[in-house]
mmCIF file of C-alpha atoms and ligand atoms in Angstrom:
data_model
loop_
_atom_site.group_PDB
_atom_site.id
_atom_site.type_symbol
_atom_site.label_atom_id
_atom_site.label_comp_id
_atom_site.label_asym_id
_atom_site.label_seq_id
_atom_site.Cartn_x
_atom_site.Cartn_y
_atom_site.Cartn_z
ATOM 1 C CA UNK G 1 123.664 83.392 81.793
ATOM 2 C CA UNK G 2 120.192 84.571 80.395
ATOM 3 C CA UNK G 3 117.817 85.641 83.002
ATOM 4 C CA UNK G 4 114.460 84.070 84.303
ATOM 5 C CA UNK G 5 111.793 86.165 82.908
ATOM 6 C CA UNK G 6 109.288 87.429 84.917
ATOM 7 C CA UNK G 7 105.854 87.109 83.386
ATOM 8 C CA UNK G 8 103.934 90.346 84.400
ATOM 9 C CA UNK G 9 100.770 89.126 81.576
ATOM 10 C CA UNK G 10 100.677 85.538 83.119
ATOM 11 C CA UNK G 11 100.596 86.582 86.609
ATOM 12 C CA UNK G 12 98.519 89.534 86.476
ATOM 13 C CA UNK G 13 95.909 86.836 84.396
ATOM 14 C CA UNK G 14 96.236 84.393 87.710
ATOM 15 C CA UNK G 15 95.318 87.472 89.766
ATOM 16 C CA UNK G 16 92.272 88.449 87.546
ATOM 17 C CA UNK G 17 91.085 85.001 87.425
ATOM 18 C CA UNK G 18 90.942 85.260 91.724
ATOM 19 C CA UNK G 19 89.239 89.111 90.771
ATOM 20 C CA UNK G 20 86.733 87.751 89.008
ATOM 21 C CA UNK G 21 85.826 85.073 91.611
ATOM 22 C CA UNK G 22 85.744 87.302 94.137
ATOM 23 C CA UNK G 23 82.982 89.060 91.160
ATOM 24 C CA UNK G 24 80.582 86.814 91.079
ATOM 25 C CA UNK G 25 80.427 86.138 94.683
ATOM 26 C CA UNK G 26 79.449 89.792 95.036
ATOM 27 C CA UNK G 27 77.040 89.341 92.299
ATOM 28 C CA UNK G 28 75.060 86.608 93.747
ATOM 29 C CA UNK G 29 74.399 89.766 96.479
ATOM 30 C CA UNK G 30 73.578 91.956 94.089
ATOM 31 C CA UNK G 31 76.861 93.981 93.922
ATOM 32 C CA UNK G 32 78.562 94.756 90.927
ATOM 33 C CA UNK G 33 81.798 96.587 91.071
ATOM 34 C CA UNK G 34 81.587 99.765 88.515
ATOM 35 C CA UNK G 35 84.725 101.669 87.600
ATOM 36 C CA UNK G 36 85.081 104.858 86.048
ATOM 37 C CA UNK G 37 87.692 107.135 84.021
ATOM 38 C CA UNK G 38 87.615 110.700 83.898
ATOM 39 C CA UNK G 39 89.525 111.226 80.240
ATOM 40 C CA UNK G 40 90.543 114.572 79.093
ATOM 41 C CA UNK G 41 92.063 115.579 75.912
ATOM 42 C CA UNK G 42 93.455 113.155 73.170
ATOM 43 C CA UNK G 43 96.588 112.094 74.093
ATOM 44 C CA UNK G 44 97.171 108.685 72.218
ATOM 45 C CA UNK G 45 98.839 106.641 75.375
ATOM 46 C CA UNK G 46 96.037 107.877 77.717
ATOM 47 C CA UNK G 47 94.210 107.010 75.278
ATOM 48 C CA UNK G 48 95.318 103.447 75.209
ATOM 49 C CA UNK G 49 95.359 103.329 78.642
ATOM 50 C CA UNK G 50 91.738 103.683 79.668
ATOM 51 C CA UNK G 51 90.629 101.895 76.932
ATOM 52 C CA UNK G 52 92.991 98.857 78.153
ATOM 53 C CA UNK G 53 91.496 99.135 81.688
ATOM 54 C CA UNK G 54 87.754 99.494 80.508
ATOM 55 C CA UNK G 55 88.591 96.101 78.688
ATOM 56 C CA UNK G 56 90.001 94.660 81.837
ATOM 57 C CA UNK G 57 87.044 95.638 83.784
ATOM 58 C CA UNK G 58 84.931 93.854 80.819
ATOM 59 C CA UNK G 59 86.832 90.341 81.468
ATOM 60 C CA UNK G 60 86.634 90.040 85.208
ATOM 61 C CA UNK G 61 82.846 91.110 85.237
ATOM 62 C CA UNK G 62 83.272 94.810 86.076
ATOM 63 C CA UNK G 63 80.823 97.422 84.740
ATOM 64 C CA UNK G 64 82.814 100.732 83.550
ATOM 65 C CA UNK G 65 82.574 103.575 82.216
ATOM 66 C CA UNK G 66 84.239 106.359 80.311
ATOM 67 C CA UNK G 67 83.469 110.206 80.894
ATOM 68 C CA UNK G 68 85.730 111.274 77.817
ATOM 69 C CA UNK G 69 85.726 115.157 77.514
ATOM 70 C CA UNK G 70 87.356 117.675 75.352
ATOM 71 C CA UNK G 71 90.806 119.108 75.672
ATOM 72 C CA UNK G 72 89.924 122.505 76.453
ATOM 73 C CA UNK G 73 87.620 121.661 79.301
ATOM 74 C CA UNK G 74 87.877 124.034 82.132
ATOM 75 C CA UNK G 75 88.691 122.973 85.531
ATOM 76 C CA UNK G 76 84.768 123.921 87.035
ATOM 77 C CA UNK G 77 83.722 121.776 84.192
ATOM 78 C CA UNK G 78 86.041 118.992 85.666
ATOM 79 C CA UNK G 79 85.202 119.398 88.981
ATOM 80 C CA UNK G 80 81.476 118.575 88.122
ATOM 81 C CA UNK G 81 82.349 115.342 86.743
ATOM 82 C CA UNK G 82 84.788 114.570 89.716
ATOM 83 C CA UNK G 83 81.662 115.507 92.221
ATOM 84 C CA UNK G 84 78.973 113.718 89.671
ATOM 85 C CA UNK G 85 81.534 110.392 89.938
ATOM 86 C CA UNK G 86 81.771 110.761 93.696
ATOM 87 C CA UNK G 87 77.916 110.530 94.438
ATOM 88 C CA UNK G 88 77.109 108.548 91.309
ATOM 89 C CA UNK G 89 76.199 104.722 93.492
ATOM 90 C CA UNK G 90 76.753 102.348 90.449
ATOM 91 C CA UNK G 91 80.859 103.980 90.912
ATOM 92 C CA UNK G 92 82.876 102.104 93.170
ATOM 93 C CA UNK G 93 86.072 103.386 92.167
ATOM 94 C CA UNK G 94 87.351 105.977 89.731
ATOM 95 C CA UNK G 95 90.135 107.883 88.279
ATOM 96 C CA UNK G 96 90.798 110.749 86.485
ATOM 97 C CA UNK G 97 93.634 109.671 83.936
ATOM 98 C CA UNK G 98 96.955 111.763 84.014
ATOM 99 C CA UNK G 99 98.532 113.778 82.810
ATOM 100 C CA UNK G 100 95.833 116.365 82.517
ATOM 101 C CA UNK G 101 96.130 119.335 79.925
ATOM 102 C CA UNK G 102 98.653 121.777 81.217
ATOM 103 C CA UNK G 103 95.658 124.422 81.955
ATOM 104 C CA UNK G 104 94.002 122.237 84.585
ATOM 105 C CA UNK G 105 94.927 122.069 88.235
ATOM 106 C CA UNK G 106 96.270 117.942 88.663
ATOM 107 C CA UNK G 107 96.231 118.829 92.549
ATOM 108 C CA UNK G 108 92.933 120.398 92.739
ATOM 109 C CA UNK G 109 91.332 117.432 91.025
ATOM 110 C CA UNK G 110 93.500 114.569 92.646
ATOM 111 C CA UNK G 111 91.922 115.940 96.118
ATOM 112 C CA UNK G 112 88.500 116.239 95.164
ATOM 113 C CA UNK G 113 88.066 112.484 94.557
ATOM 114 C CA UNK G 114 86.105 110.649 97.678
ATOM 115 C CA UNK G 115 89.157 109.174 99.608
ATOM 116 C CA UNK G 116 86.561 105.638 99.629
ATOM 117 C CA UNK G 117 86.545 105.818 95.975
ATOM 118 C CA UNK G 118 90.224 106.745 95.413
ATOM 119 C CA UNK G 119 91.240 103.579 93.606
ATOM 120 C CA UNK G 120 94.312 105.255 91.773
ATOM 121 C CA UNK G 121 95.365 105.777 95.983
ATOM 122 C CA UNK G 122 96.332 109.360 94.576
ATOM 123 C CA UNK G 123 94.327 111.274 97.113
ATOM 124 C CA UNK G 124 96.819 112.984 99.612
ATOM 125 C CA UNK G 125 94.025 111.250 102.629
ATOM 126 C CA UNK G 126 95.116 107.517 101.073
ATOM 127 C CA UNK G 127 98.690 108.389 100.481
ATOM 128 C CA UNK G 128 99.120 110.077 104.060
ATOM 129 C CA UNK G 129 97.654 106.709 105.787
ATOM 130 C CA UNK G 130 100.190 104.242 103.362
ATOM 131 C CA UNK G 131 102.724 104.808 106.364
ATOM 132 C CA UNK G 132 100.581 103.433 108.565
ATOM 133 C CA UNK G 133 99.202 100.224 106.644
ATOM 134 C CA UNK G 134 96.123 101.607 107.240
ATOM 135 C CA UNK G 135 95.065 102.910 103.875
ATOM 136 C CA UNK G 136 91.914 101.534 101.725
ATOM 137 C CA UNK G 137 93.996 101.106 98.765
ATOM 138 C CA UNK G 138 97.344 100.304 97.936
ATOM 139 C CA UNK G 139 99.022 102.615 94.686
ATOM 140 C CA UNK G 140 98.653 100.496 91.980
ATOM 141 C CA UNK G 141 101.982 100.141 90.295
ATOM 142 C CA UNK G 142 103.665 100.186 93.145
ATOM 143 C CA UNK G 143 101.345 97.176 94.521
ATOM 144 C CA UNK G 144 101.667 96.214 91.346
ATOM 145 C CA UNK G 145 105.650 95.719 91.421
ATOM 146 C CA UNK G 146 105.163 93.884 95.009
ATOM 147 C CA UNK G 147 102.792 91.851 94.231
ATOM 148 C CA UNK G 148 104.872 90.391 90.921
ATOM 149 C CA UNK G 149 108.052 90.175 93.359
ATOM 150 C CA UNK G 150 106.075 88.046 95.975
ATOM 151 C CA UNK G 151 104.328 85.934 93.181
ATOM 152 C CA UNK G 152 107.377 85.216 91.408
ATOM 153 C CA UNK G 153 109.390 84.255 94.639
ATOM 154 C CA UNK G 154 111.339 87.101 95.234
ATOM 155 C CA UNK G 155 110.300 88.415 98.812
ATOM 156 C CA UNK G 156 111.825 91.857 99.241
ATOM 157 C CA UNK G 157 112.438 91.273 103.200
ATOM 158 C CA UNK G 158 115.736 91.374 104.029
ATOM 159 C CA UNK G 159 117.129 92.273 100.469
ATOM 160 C CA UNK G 160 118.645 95.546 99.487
ATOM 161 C CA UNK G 161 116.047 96.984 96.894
ATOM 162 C CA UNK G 162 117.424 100.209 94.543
ATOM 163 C CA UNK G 163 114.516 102.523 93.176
ATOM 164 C CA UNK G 164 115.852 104.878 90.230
ATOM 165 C CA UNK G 165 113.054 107.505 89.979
ATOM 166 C CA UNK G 166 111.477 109.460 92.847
ATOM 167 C CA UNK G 167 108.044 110.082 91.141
ATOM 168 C CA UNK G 168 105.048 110.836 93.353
ATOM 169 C CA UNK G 169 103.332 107.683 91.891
ATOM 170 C CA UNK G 170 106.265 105.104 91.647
ATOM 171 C CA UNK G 171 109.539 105.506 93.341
ATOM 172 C CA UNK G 172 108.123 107.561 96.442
ATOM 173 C CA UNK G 173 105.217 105.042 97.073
ATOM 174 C CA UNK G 174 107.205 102.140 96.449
ATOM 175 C CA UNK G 175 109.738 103.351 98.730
ATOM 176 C CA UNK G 176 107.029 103.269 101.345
ATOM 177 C CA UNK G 177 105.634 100.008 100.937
ATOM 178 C CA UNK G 178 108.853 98.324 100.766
ATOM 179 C CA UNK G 179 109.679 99.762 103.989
ATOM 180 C CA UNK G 180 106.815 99.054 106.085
ATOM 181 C CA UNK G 181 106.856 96.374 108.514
ATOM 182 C CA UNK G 182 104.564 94.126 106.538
ATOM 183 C CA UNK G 183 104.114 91.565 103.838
ATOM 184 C CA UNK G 184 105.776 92.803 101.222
ATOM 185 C CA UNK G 185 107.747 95.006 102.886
ATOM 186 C CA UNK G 186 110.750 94.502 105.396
ATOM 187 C CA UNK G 187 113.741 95.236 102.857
ATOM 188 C CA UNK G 188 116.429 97.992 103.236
ATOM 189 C CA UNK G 189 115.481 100.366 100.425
ATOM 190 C CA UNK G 190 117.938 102.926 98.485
ATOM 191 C CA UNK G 191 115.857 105.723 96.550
ATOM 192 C CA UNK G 192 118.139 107.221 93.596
ATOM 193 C CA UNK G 193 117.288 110.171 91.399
ATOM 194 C CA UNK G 194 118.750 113.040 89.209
ATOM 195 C CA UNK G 195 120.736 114.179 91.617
ATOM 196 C CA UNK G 196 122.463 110.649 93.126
ATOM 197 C CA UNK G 197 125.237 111.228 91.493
ATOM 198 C CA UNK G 198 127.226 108.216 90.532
ATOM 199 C CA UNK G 199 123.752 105.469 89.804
ATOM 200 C CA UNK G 200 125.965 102.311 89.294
ATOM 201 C CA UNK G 201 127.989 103.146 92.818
ATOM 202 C CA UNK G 202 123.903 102.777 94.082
ATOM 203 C CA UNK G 203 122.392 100.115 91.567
ATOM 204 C CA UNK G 204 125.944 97.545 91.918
ATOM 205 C CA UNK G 205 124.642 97.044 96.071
ATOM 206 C CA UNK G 206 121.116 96.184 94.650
ATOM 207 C CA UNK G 207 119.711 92.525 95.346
ATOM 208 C CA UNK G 208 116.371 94.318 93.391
ATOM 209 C CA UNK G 209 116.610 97.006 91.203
ATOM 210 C CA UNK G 210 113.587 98.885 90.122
ATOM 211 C CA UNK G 211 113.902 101.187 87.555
ATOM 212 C CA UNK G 212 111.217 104.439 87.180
ATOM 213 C CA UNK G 213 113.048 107.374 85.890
ATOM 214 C CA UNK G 214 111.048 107.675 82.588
ATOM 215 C CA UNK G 215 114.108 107.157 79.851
ATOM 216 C CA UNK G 216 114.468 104.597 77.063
ATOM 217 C CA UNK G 217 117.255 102.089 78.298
ATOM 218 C CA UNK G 218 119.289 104.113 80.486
ATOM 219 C CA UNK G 219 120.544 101.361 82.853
ATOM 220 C CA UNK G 220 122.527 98.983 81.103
ATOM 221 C CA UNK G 221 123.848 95.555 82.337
ATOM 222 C CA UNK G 222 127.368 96.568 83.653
ATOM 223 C CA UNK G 223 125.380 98.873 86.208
ATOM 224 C CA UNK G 224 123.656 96.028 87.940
ATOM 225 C CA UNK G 225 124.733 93.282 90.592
ATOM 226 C CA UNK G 226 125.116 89.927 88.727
ATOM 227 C CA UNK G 227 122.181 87.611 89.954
ATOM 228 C CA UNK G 228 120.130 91.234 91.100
ATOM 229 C CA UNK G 229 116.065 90.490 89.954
ATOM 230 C CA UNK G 230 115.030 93.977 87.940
ATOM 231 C CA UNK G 231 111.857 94.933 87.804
ATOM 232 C CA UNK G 232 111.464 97.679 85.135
ATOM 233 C CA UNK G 233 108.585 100.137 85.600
ATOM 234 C CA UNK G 234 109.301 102.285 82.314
ATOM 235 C CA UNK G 235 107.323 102.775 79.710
ATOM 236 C CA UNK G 236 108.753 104.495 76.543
ATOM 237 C CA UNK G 237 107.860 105.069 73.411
ATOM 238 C CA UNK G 238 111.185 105.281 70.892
ATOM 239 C CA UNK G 239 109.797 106.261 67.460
ATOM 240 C CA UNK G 240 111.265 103.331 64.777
ATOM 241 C CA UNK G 241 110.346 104.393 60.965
ATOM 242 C CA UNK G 242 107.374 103.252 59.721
ATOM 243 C CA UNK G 243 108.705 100.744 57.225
ATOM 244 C CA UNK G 244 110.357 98.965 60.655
ATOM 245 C CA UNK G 245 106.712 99.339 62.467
ATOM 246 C CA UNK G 246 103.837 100.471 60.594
ATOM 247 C CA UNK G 247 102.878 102.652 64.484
ATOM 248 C CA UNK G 248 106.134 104.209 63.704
ATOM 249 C CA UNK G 249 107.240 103.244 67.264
ATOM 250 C CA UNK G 250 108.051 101.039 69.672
ATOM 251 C CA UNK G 251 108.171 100.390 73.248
ATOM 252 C CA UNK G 252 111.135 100.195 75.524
ATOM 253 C CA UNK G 253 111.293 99.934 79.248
ATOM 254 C CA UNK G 254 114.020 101.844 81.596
ATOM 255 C CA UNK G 255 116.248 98.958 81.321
ATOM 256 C CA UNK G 256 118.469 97.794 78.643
ATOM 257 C CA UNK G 257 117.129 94.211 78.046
ATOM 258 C CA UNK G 258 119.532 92.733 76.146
ATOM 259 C CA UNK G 259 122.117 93.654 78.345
ATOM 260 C CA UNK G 260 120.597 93.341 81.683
ATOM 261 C CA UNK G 261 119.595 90.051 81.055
ATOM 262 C CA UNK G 262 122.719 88.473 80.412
ATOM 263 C CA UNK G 263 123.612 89.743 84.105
ATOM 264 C CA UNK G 264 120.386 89.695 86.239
ATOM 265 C CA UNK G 265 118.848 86.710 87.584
ATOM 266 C CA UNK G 266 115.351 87.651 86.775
ATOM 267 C CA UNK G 267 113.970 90.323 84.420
ATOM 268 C CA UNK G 268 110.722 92.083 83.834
ATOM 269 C CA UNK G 269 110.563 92.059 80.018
ATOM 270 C CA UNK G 270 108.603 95.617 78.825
ATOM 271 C CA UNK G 271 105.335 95.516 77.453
ATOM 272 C CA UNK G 272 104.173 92.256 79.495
ATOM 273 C CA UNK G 273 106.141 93.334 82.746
ATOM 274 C CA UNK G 274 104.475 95.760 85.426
ATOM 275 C CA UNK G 275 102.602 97.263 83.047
ATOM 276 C CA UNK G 276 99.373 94.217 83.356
ATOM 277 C CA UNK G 277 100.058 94.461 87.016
ATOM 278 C CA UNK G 278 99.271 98.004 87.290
ATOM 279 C CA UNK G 279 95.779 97.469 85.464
ATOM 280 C CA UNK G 280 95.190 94.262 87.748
ATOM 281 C CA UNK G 281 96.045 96.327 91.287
ATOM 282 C CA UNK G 282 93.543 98.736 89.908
ATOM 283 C CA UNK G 283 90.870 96.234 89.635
ATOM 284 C CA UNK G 284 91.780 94.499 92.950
ATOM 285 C CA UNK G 285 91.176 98.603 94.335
ATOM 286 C CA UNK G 286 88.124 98.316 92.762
ATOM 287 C CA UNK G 287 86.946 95.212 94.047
ATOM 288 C CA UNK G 288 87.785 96.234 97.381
ATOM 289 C CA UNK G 289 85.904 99.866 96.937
ATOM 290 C CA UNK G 290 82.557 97.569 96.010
ATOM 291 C CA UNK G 291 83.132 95.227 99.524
ATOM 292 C CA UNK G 292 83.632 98.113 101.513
ATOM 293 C CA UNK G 293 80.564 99.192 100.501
ATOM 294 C CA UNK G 294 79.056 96.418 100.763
HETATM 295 N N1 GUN N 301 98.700 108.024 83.974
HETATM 296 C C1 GUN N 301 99.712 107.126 83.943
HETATM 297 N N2 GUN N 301 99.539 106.199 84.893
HETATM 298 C C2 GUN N 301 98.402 106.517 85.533
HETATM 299 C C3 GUN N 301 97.700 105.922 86.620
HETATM 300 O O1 GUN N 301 98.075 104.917 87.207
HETATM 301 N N3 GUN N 301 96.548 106.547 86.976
HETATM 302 C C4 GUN N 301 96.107 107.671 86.372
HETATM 303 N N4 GUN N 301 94.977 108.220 86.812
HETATM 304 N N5 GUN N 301 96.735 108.245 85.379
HETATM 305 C C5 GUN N 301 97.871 107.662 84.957
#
């Protein structure tokens, strides 16, 4: 058996499309939906990252932009930019990309940004309310993972759903949401980390398996339930020599594809899994921030 892949580019594109509806709609009131990035330092992915998202922004009719700033900036300098952001009305929603430089205070700036224009749903305000279904905005990977499980006809309610990684912005959120008693929610969920001890006792009673830990192809395909969907949030970079790839790496999720596949049902394939999702919860945040307002 090979699995179904699960298109993360194709869906997130459907999604989009409905953004950028939604877009002009708010146009023909005069509203366009502006999203920033606070980017510090010159680390290559984050790099990649917010220029991806400014380009996303560009195709569903969002206006952006990019407060880039130097690696030793100090955290009062920050914190200007954070406040300038906050009161700046052309902003719906922004972010400040992570990681910061290891001098800066993550903390100090994650609660700083106005809980109304907290699109990353970092804010400790947003992420205290998820509980409660109450929040403005859903995390975006998270959502993101959701979102491509409901779209691709795998409701998690009633299913046993295994999170490997216990990360403040994936497994803990996720957890949450997949809990709730909502859409998108309703399943009996299993959060695994470092210290589970035995995974594959945990990951062989998954109907879902969603892997977050953060290292290149640690669950292989005699760990998993045959006919379990996996959903594989990791992004890693495994360096290849140059002759092989001329960016002298290449990407590689959580999951060991190869493997996996020939056991799962379905498969998130990494790039082109949850990684467009995340970028297309972030402009659905963003969307939302500008209606609010509106
Ligand atoms: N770094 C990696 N992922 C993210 C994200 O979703 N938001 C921010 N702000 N930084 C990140």
């Amino acid at each position: 058996m090979s699995a179904k892949i699960i298109d993360g580019k194709a869906i997130s594109g459907q999604i989009k499309g409905e953004i950028a509806e939604e877009t002009k709609k708010l146009k023909g009131k005069g509203i366009v939906p502006g999203l920033g990035f606070i980017l510090v330092g010159d680390d290559p992915a984050s790099r990649t990252y917010v220029r991806m998202k400014g380009k996303a922004c560009e195709a569903v009719g969002f206006h952006s932009v990019t407060q880039k700033l130097p690696p030793d900036t100090t955290q009062a300098e920050l914190m200007k930019w954070v406040t300038q952001f906050n009161l700046d009305p052309d902003i719906s929603g922004f972010l400040v990309q992570l990681p910061l430089p290891d001098h800066l205070d993550e903390t100090e700036v994650i609660e700083a940004v106005d809980p109304n224009k907290d699109v990353d749903c970092f804010n400790p305000y947003n992420v205290g309310r998820l509980p409660s279904g109450r929040e403005a905005f859903a995390p975006c990977t998270p959502a993101g993972v959701i979102e491509l499980l409901m779209r691709s006809g795998y409701d998690p309610a009633g299913r046993h759903v295994v999170i490997v990684g216990r990360s403040s912005i994936v497994g803990r959120p996720l957890a949450t949401l997949l809990s709730r008693k909502a859409p998108g929610g309703n399943a009996t969920v299993t959060l695994c980390h470092s210290r589970s001890g035995d995974l594959t006792y945990f990951l062989k009673q998954a109907d879902i398996v969603v892997a977050a830990i953060g290292s290149p192809e640690m669950i292989h395909g005699d760990m998993i339930k045959p006919g379990c969907v996996v959903i594989d949030v990791g992004v890693n970079r495994v360096e290849v020599p140059k002759e092989v790839n001329e960016k002298g790496y290449r990407l590689v999720g959580d999951v060991h594809f190869d493997s996996a596949r020939e056991v799962a049902e379905a498969i998130t394939p990494v790039p082109g899994g949850v990684g467009p999702m995340t970028i297309a919860m972030l402009l659905k945040n963003t969307l939302r921030a500008a209606q609010r307002k509106a």
